[in-house]
Amino acid sequence: NAGVMQNPRHLVRRRGQEARLRCSPMKGHSHVYWYRQLPEEGLKFMVYLQKENIIDESGMPKERFSAEFPKEGPSILRIQQVVRGDSAAYFCASSPVRTGGSGELFFGEGSRLTVL
Amino acid sequence: DAKTTQPPSMDCAEGRAANLPCNHSTISGNEYVYWYRQIHSQGPQYIIHGLKNNETNEMASLIITEDRKSSTLILPHATLRDTAVYYCIVRVGPSAGNTGKLIFGQGTTLQVKP
């Protein structure tokens, strides 16, 4: 059973370009979470999605960032007009159900974005 | 979700037990205690979780005090591969409006030394 798959693992963009990060959850999982980790900092929650719905986007920057989880295909985190401060590791996690108390989130290995 | 307090760093000798403390004095009755770890730049890895009772699995043991205001994660025989940042997180149980997201603090950096 494959784990959470993220790609690309490494992405280099110039300022002003767009970055698209993809996350395929574990088989049978319909809940996806995105986290960002700036260099030498902790993990920060960004957004929680279910299929075709954004449930909680309280951690998303107000501009340039968007996320989707379509009925078919992976979840996409999109960053428009990237700036150097967007350079970070972006982690995706999935869960099979709304894991309020039991169960856990399964994390991918992350996508590392470098903005030149 | 309740706030947790962890020491920023700890050392442990290889082969010895590593005991990582966590304070969560404002924990409420329906909040679980979760432990995750992040080995250098990898994705976080689930270790264990509990509500009231002590828990044990193949990776670790979780000891929760009777008043639930603190807990200890125990790695019984630490190896060099256990060097990582360990996160203690409390999170509410299933209820309407609970998204299930985890809020990570700064964690404890455990350095296992030969």
mmCIF file of N, CA and C in Angstrom, chain B:
data_model
loop_
_atom_site.group_PDB
_atom_site.id
_atom_site.type_symbol
_atom_site.label_atom_id
_atom_site.label_comp_id
_atom_site.label_asym_id
_atom_site.label_seq_id
_atom_site.Cartn_x
_atom_site.Cartn_y
_atom_site.Cartn_z
ATOM 1 N N ASP B 1 -7.566 23.889 20.660
ATOM 2 C CA ASP B 1 -6.760 22.796 21.199
ATOM 3 C C ASP B 1 -5.805 23.330 22.259
ATOM 4 N N ALA B 2 -5.552 22.500 23.274
ATOM 5 C CA ALA B 2 -4.715 22.932 24.387
ATOM 6 C C ALA B 2 -3.275 23.139 23.937
ATOM 7 N N LYS B 3 -2.583 24.009 24.660
ATOM 8 C CA LYS B 3 -1.187 24.296 24.361
ATOM 9 C C LYS B 3 -0.312 23.268 25.066
ATOM 10 N N THR B 4 0.797 22.919 24.456
ATOM 11 C CA THR B 4 1.758 22.001 25.069
ATOM 12 C C THR B 4 3.093 22.699 25.258
ATOM 13 N N THR B 5 3.845 22.232 26.256
ATOM 14 C CA THR B 5 5.175 22.758 26.535
ATOM 15 C C THR B 5 6.158 21.603 26.575
ATOM 16 N N GLN B 6 7.221 21.705 25.785
ATOM 17 C CA GLN B 6 8.248 20.676 25.728
ATOM 18 C C GLN B 6 9.619 21.329 25.873
ATOM 19 N N PRO B 7 10.576 20.597 26.462
ATOM 20 C CA PRO B 7 11.940 21.145 26.477
ATOM 21 C C PRO B 7 12.460 21.233 25.044
ATOM 22 N N PRO B 8 13.244 22.246 24.728
ATOM 23 C CA PRO B 8 13.700 22.412 23.347
ATOM 24 C C PRO B 8 14.650 21.320 22.879
ATOM 25 N N SER B 9 15.429 20.760 23.790
ATOM 26 C CA SER B 9 16.376 19.736 23.352
ATOM 27 C C SER B 9 16.702 18.783 24.501
ATOM 28 N N MET B 10 17.108 17.570 24.103
ATOM 29 C CA MET B 10 17.526 16.544 25.061
ATOM 30 C C MET B 10 18.572 15.667 24.397
ATOM 31 N N ASP B 11 19.431 15.093 25.218
ATOM 32 C CA ASP B 11 20.393 14.108 24.745
ATOM 33 C C ASP B 11 20.073 12.766 25.390
ATOM 34 N N CYS B 12 20.443 11.712 24.690
ATOM 35 C CA CYS B 12 20.257 10.366 25.221
ATOM 36 C C CYS B 12 21.375 9.479 24.682
ATOM 37 N N ALA B 13 21.878 8.601 25.538
ATOM 38 C CA ALA B 13 22.908 7.665 25.097
ATOM 39 C C ALA B 13 22.267 6.517 24.335
ATOM 40 N N GLU B 14 22.938 6.102 23.286
ATOM 41 C CA GLU B 14 22.446 4.989 22.472
ATOM 42 C C GLU B 14 22.246 3.754 23.347
ATOM 43 N N GLY B 15 21.092 3.088 23.153
ATOM 44 C CA GLY B 15 20.786 1.894 23.926
ATOM 45 C C GLY B 15 20.043 2.154 25.222
ATOM 46 N N ARG B 16 20.056 3.396 25.657
ATOM 47 C CA ARG B 16 19.329 3.745 26.872
ATOM 48 C C ARG B 16 17.917 4.203 26.529
ATOM 49 N N ALA B 17 17.080 4.263 27.553
ATOM 50 C CA ALA B 17 15.710 4.758 27.340
ATOM 51 C C ALA B 17 15.725 6.277 27.214
ATOM 52 N N ALA B 18 14.940 6.759 26.270
ATOM 53 C CA ALA B 18 14.756 8.206 26.116
ATOM 54 C C ALA B 18 13.374 8.553 26.662
ATOM 55 N N ASN B 19 13.340 9.481 27.608
ATOM 56 C CA ASN B 19 12.083 9.905 28.218
ATOM 57 C C ASN B 19 11.823 11.360 27.873
ATOM 58 N N LEU B 20 10.825 11.586 27.044
ATOM 59 C CA LEU B 20 10.539 12.941 26.584
ATOM 60 C C LEU B 20 9.278 13.449 27.265
ATOM 61 N N PRO B 21 9.406 14.535 28.044
ATOM 62 C CA PRO B 21 8.242 15.045 28.771
ATOM 63 C C PRO B 21 7.437 16.052 27.961
ATOM 64 N N CYS B 22 6.174 16.184 28.347
ATOM 65 C CA CYS B 22 5.291 17.167 27.719
ATOM 66 C C CYS B 22 4.278 17.635 28.765
ATOM 67 N N ASN B 23 4.159 18.947 28.895
ATOM 68 C CA ASN B 23 3.147 19.510 29.781
ATOM 69 C C ASN B 23 1.967 20.017 28.971
ATOM 70 N N HIS B 24 0.791 19.661 29.402
ATOM 71 C CA HIS B 24 -0.450 20.124 28.755
ATOM 72 C C HIS B 24 -1.469 20.374 29.844
ATOM 73 N N SER B 25 -1.184 21.370 30.694
ATOM 74 C CA SER B 25 -1.971 21.589 31.901
ATOM 75 C C SER B 25 -3.396 22.053 31.621
ATOM 76 N N THR B 26 -3.647 22.574 30.428
ATOM 77 C CA THR B 26 -5.002 23.061 30.112
ATOM 78 C C THR B 26 -5.799 22.067 29.285
ATOM 79 N N ILE B 27 -5.338 20.839 29.228
ATOM 80 C CA ILE B 27 -6.021 19.816 28.412
ATOM 81 C C ILE B 27 -7.439 19.607 28.921
ATOM 82 N N SER B 28 -8.368 19.426 28.003
ATOM 83 C CA SER B 28 -9.748 19.187 28.400
ATOM 84 C C SER B 28 -10.090 17.710 28.221
ATOM 85 N N GLY B 29 -11.258 17.349 28.732
ATOM 86 C CA GLY B 29 -11.587 15.942 28.854
ATOM 87 C C GLY B 29 -11.651 15.168 27.559
ATOM 88 N N ASN B 30 -11.955 15.837 26.467
ATOM 89 C CA ASN B 30 -12.097 15.120 25.205
ATOM 90 C C ASN B 30 -10.879 15.285 24.303
ATOM 91 N N GLU B 31 -9.787 15.776 24.838
ATOM 92 C CA GLU B 31 -8.575 15.961 24.037
ATOM 93 C C GLU B 31 -7.626 14.784 24.203
ATOM 94 N N TYR B 32 -7.121 14.314 23.067
ATOM 95 C CA TYR B 32 -6.157 13.236 23.040
ATOM 96 C C TYR B 32 -4.740 13.821 23.025
ATOM 97 N N VAL B 33 -3.794 13.032 23.461
ATOM 98 C CA VAL B 33 -2.375 13.397 23.361
ATOM 99 C C VAL B 33 -1.754 12.584 22.237
ATOM 100 N N TYR B 34 -1.167 13.269 21.279
ATOM 101 C CA TYR B 34 -0.507 12.637 20.142
ATOM 102 C C TYR B 34 0.992 12.936 20.184
ATOM 103 N N TRP B 35 1.766 11.979 19.716
ATOM 104 C CA TRP B 35 3.200 12.201 19.514
ATOM 105 C C TRP B 35 3.559 11.873 18.074
ATOM 106 N N TYR B 36 4.281 12.798 17.482
ATOM 107 C CA TYR B 36 4.852 12.620 16.152
ATOM 108 C C TYR B 36 6.338 12.931 16.223
ATOM 109 N N ARG B 37 7.065 12.489 15.239
ATOM 110 C CA ARG B 37 8.458 12.896 15.147
ATOM 111 C C ARG B 37 8.808 13.226 13.714
ATOM 112 N N GLN B 38 9.837 14.047 13.548
ATOM 113 C CA GLN B 38 10.311 14.418 12.225
ATOM 114 C C GLN B 38 11.818 14.208 12.198
ATOM 115 N N ILE B 39 12.208 13.221 11.435
ATOM 116 C CA ILE B 39 13.623 12.942 11.247
ATOM 117 C C ILE B 39 14.114 13.833 10.121
ATOM 118 N N HIS B 40 15.213 14.482 10.369
ATOM 119 C CA HIS B 40 15.812 15.497 9.500
ATOM 120 C C HIS B 40 15.152 15.677 8.134
ATOM 121 N N SER B 41 14.280 16.696 8.026
ATOM 122 C CA SER B 41 13.709 17.130 6.748
ATOM 123 C C SER B 41 12.740 16.131 6.129
ATOM 124 N N GLN B 42 12.486 15.005 6.796
ATOM 125 C CA GLN B 42 11.504 14.068 6.259
ATOM 126 C C GLN B 42 10.106 14.485 6.700
ATOM 127 N N GLY B 43 9.093 13.813 6.185
ATOM 128 C CA GLY B 43 7.741 14.074 6.629
ATOM 129 C C GLY B 43 7.528 13.576 8.051
ATOM 130 N N PRO B 44 6.696 14.266 8.824
ATOM 131 C CA PRO B 44 6.420 13.799 10.190
ATOM 132 C C PRO B 44 5.880 12.371 10.198
ATOM 133 N N GLN B 45 6.208 11.667 11.258
ATOM 134 C CA GLN B 45 5.825 10.266 11.416
ATOM 135 C C GLN B 45 5.048 10.112 12.705
ATOM 136 N N TYR B 46 3.896 9.478 12.612
ATOM 137 C CA TYR B 46 3.090 9.193 13.792
ATOM 138 C C TYR B 46 3.811 8.202 14.686
ATOM 139 N N ILE B 47 3.753 8.438 16.004
ATOM 140 C CA ILE B 47 4.356 7.495 16.944
ATOM 141 C C ILE B 47 3.282 6.799 17.755
ATOM 142 N N ILE B 48 2.465 7.557 18.467
ATOM 143 C CA ILE B 48 1.522 6.967 19.403
ATOM 144 C C ILE B 48 0.529 8.039 19.841
ATOM 145 N N HIS B 49 -0.609 7.632 20.367
ATOM 146 C CA HIS B 49 -1.525 8.588 20.957
ATOM 147 C C HIS B 49 -2.299 7.924 22.087
ATOM 148 N N GLY B 50 -2.897 8.751 22.966
ATOM 149 C CA GLY B 50 -3.667 8.228 24.089
ATOM 150 C C GLY B 50 -4.621 9.271 24.627
ATOM 151 N N LEU B 51 -5.580 8.798 25.394
ATOM 152 C CA LEU B 51 -6.559 9.689 26.007
ATOM 153 C C LEU B 51 -6.356 9.749 27.525
ATOM 154 N N LYS B 52 -6.467 8.604 28.172
ATOM 155 C CA LYS B 52 -6.327 8.556 29.629
ATOM 156 C C LYS B 52 -5.329 7.497 30.065
ATOM 157 N N ASN B 53 -5.434 6.335 29.444
ATOM 158 C CA ASN B 53 -4.611 5.211 29.857
ATOM 159 C C ASN B 53 -3.247 5.254 29.195
ATOM 160 N N ASN B 54 -2.298 4.597 29.829
ATOM 161 C CA ASN B 54 -0.989 4.446 29.210
ATOM 162 C C ASN B 54 -1.110 3.565 27.983
ATOM 163 N N GLU B 55 -0.288 3.849 26.999
ATOM 164 C CA GLU B 55 -0.335 3.114 25.744
ATOM 165 C C GLU B 55 1.066 2.645 25.372
ATOM 166 N N THR B 56 1.106 1.516 24.678
ATOM 167 C CA THR B 56 2.383 0.981 24.197
ATOM 168 C C THR B 56 2.184 0.400 22.816
ATOM 169 N N ASN B 57 3.140 0.657 21.941
ATOM 170 C CA ASN B 57 3.154 -0.008 20.633
ATOM 171 C C ASN B 57 4.589 -0.399 20.319
ATOM 172 N N GLU B 58 4.826 -0.793 19.089
ATOM 173 C CA GLU B 58 6.143 -1.305 18.734
ATOM 174 C C GLU B 58 7.214 -0.218 18.738
ATOM 175 N N MET B 59 6.804 1.016 18.720
ATOM 176 C CA MET B 59 7.771 2.112 18.674
ATOM 177 C C MET B 59 8.069 2.690 20.044
ATOM 178 N N ALA B 60 7.023 2.842 20.874
ATOM 179 C CA ALA B 60 7.204 3.621 22.097
ATOM 180 C C ALA B 60 6.101 3.308 23.104
ATOM 181 N N SER B 61 6.261 3.903 24.280
ATOM 182 C CA SER B 61 5.218 3.888 25.304
ATOM 183 C C SER B 61 4.844 5.320 25.647
ATOM 184 N N LEU B 62 3.582 5.500 25.976
ATOM 185 C CA LEU B 62 3.074 6.816 26.363
ATOM 186 C C LEU B 62 2.506 6.703 27.763
ATOM 187 N N ILE B 63 3.072 7.498 28.667
ATOM 188 C CA ILE B 63 2.600 7.524 30.045
ATOM 189 C C ILE B 63 1.894 8.853 30.279
ATOM 190 N N ILE B 64 0.622 8.792 30.639
ATOM 191 C CA ILE B 64 -0.172 9.995 30.895
ATOM 192 C C ILE B 64 -0.479 10.036 32.387
ATOM 193 N N THR B 65 -0.200 11.175 33.024
ATOM 194 C CA THR B 65 -0.468 11.282 34.456
ATOM 195 C C THR B 65 -1.967 11.198 34.725
ATOM 196 N N GLU B 66 -2.280 10.870 35.962
ATOM 197 C CA GLU B 66 -3.687 10.662 36.301
ATOM 198 C C GLU B 66 -4.528 11.915 36.085
ATOM 199 N N ASP B 67 -3.941 13.087 36.358
ATOM 200 C CA ASP B 67 -4.691 14.331 36.141
ATOM 201 C C ASP B 67 -4.624 14.792 34.687
ATOM 202 N N ARG B 68 -3.889 14.057 33.850
ATOM 203 C CA ARG B 68 -3.764 14.297 32.409
ATOM 204 C C ARG B 68 -3.073 15.612 32.077
ATOM 205 N N LYS B 69 -2.434 16.236 33.027
ATOM 206 C CA LYS B 69 -1.798 17.515 32.754
ATOM 207 C C LYS B 69 -0.394 17.373 32.186
ATOM 208 N N SER B 70 0.113 16.179 32.163
ATOM 209 C CA SER B 70 1.418 15.970 31.546
ATOM 210 C C SER B 70 1.526 14.525 31.062
ATOM 211 N N SER B 71 2.494 14.303 30.189
ATOM 212 C CA SER B 71 2.718 12.958 29.672
ATOM 213 C C SER B 71 4.200 12.788 29.358
ATOM 214 N N THR B 72 4.599 11.544 29.191
ATOM 215 C CA THR B 72 5.980 11.232 28.847
ATOM 216 C C THR B 72 5.996 10.194 27.742
ATOM 217 N N LEU B 73 6.747 10.478 26.724
ATOM 218 C CA LEU B 73 6.982 9.498 25.662
ATOM 219 C C LEU B 73 8.269 8.767 25.995
ATOM 220 N N ILE B 74 8.220 7.447 25.935
ATOM 221 C CA ILE B 74 9.397 6.649 26.263
ATOM 222 C C ILE B 74 9.807 5.823 25.050
ATOM 223 N N LEU B 75 11.039 6.043 24.597
ATOM 224 C CA LEU B 75 11.648 5.164 23.600
ATOM 225 C C LEU B 75 12.546 4.217 24.386
ATOM 226 N N PRO B 76 12.199 2.938 24.471
ATOM 227 C CA PRO B 76 12.854 2.061 25.448
ATOM 228 C C PRO B 76 14.338 1.826 25.191
ATOM 229 N N HIS B 77 14.733 1.750 23.953
ATOM 230 C CA HIS B 77 16.143 1.508 23.634
ATOM 231 C C HIS B 77 16.509 2.404 22.452
ATOM 232 N N ALA B 78 16.893 3.616 22.757
ATOM 233 C CA ALA B 78 17.124 4.593 21.694
ATOM 234 C C ALA B 78 18.292 4.188 20.805
ATOM 235 N N THR B 79 18.121 4.406 19.510
ATOM 236 C CA THR B 79 19.194 4.185 18.543
ATOM 237 C C THR B 79 19.519 5.513 17.863
ATOM 238 N N LEU B 80 20.615 5.520 17.125
ATOM 239 C CA LEU B 80 21.015 6.753 16.443
ATOM 240 C C LEU B 80 19.931 7.212 15.479
ATOM 241 N N ARG B 81 19.172 6.253 14.931
ATOM 242 C CA ARG B 81 18.113 6.597 13.982
ATOM 243 C C ARG B 81 16.915 7.252 14.652
ATOM 244 N N ASP B 82 16.888 7.269 15.976
ATOM 245 C CA ASP B 82 15.820 7.961 16.686
ATOM 246 C C ASP B 82 16.109 9.440 16.874
ATOM 247 N N THR B 83 17.263 9.904 16.450
ATOM 248 C CA THR B 83 17.562 11.337 16.499
ATOM 249 C C THR B 83 16.572 12.068 15.602
ATOM 250 N N ALA B 84 15.806 13.000 16.205
ATOM 251 C CA ALA B 84 14.713 13.650 15.489
ATOM 252 C C ALA B 84 14.123 14.750 16.363
ATOM 253 N N VAL B 85 13.198 15.489 15.790
ATOM 254 C CA VAL B 85 12.384 16.430 16.563
ATOM 255 C C VAL B 85 11.080 15.718 16.914
ATOM 256 N N TYR B 86 10.753 15.714 18.200
ATOM 257 C CA TYR B 86 9.565 15.020 18.691
ATOM 258 C C TYR B 86 8.517 16.044 19.090
ATOM 259 N N TYR B 87 7.322 15.858 18.553
ATOM 260 C CA TYR B 87 6.235 16.797 18.789
ATOM 261 C C TYR B 87 5.142 16.153 19.639
ATOM 262 N N CYS B 88 4.751 16.858 20.687
ATOM 263 C CA CYS B 88 3.614 16.471 21.521
ATOM 264 C C CYS B 88 2.453 17.388 21.146
ATOM 265 N N ILE B 89 1.326 16.809 20.796
ATOM 266 C CA ILE B 89 0.182 17.590 20.306
ATOM 267 C C ILE B 89 -1.068 17.108 21.003
ATOM 268 N N VAL B 90 -1.911 18.025 21.438
ATOM 269 C CA VAL B 90 -3.214 17.636 21.973
ATOM 270 C C VAL B 90 -4.277 18.092 20.989
ATOM 271 N N ARG B 91 -5.289 17.269 20.863
ATOM 272 C CA ARG B 91 -6.314 17.549 19.871
ATOM 273 C C ARG B 91 -7.646 17.021 20.351
ATOM 274 N N VAL B 92 -8.702 17.765 20.050
ATOM 275 C CA VAL B 92 -10.028 17.361 20.510
ATOM 276 C C VAL B 92 -10.488 16.101 19.797
ATOM 277 N N GLY B 93 -11.440 15.457 20.405
ATOM 278 C CA GLY B 93 -12.027 14.256 19.835
ATOM 279 C C GLY B 93 -13.049 14.607 18.762
ATOM 280 N N PRO B 94 -13.687 13.599 18.179
ATOM 281 C CA PRO B 94 -14.644 13.825 17.089
ATOM 282 C C PRO B 94 -15.811 14.679 17.544
ATOM 283 N N SER B 95 -16.097 15.696 16.773
ATOM 284 C CA SER B 95 -17.246 16.544 17.066
ATOM 285 C C SER B 95 -17.498 17.417 15.853
ATOM 286 N N ALA B 96 -18.671 17.963 15.804
ATOM 287 C CA ALA B 96 -19.000 18.853 14.688
ATOM 288 C C ALA B 96 -18.061 20.046 14.686
ATOM 289 N N GLY B 97 -17.544 20.363 13.541
ATOM 290 C CA GLY B 97 -16.655 21.504 13.419
ATOM 291 C C GLY B 97 -15.205 21.199 13.685
ATOM 292 N N ASN B 98 -14.882 19.991 14.093
ATOM 293 C CA ASN B 98 -13.483 19.637 14.329
ATOM 294 C C ASN B 98 -12.881 19.119 13.034
ATOM 295 N N THR B 99 -11.851 19.784 12.576
ATOM 296 C CA THR B 99 -11.281 19.416 11.277
ATOM 297 C C THR B 99 -10.280 18.274 11.369
ATOM 298 N N GLY B 100 -9.819 17.941 12.556
ATOM 299 C CA GLY B 100 -8.831 16.887 12.685
ATOM 300 C C GLY B 100 -7.421 17.342 12.411
ATOM 301 N N LYS B 101 -7.207 18.636 12.158
ATOM 302 C CA LYS B 101 -5.857 19.096 11.854
ATOM 303 C C LYS B 101 -4.988 19.046 13.100
ATOM 304 N N LEU B 102 -3.700 18.901 12.885
ATOM 305 C CA LEU B 102 -2.718 18.910 13.961
ATOM 306 C C LEU B 102 -2.018 20.259 13.975
ATOM 307 N N ILE B 103 -1.854 20.813 15.160
ATOM 308 C CA ILE B 103 -1.112 22.060 15.321
ATOM 309 C C ILE B 103 0.224 21.721 15.977
ATOM 310 N N PHE B 104 1.303 21.912 15.241
ATOM 311 C CA PHE B 104 2.634 21.565 15.720
ATOM 312 C C PHE B 104 3.266 22.742 16.455
ATOM 313 N N GLY B 105 3.881 22.432 17.598
ATOM 314 C CA GLY B 105 4.694 23.421 18.296
ATOM 315 C C GLY B 105 6.133 23.299 17.847
ATOM 316 N N GLN B 106 7.048 23.691 18.726
ATOM 317 C CA GLN B 106 8.472 23.640 18.379
ATOM 318 C C GLN B 106 9.087 22.280 18.654
ATOM 319 N N GLY B 107 8.454 21.482 19.498
ATOM 320 C CA GLY B 107 8.941 20.138 19.754
ATOM 321 C C GLY B 107 10.231 20.073 20.549
ATOM 322 N N THR B 108 10.683 18.853 20.779
ATOM 323 C CA THR B 108 11.956 18.583 21.450
ATOM 324 C C THR B 108 12.900 17.925 20.466
ATOM 325 N N THR B 109 14.073 18.514 20.311
ATOM 326 C CA THR B 109 15.093 17.893 19.474
ATOM 327 C C THR B 109 15.850 16.876 20.316
ATOM 328 N N LEU B 110 15.674 15.610 19.990
ATOM 329 C CA LEU B 110 16.364 14.532 20.693
ATOM 330 C C LEU B 110 17.605 14.149 19.913
ATOM 331 N N GLN B 111 18.734 14.207 20.573
ATOM 332 C CA GLN B 111 19.997 13.795 19.980
ATOM 333 C C GLN B 111 20.444 12.521 20.678
ATOM 334 N N VAL B 112 20.462 11.412 19.935
ATOM 335 C CA VAL B 112 20.945 10.154 20.484
ATOM 336 C C VAL B 112 22.437 10.047 20.165
ATOM 337 N N LYS B 113 23.235 9.854 21.200
ATOM 338 C CA LYS B 113 24.684 9.862 21.024
ATOM 339 C C LYS B 113 25.272 8.474 21.247
ATOM 340 N N PRO B 114 26.296 8.128 20.458
ATOM 341 C CA PRO B 114 26.900 6.792 20.606
ATOM 342 C C PRO B 114 27.669 6.645 21.912
#
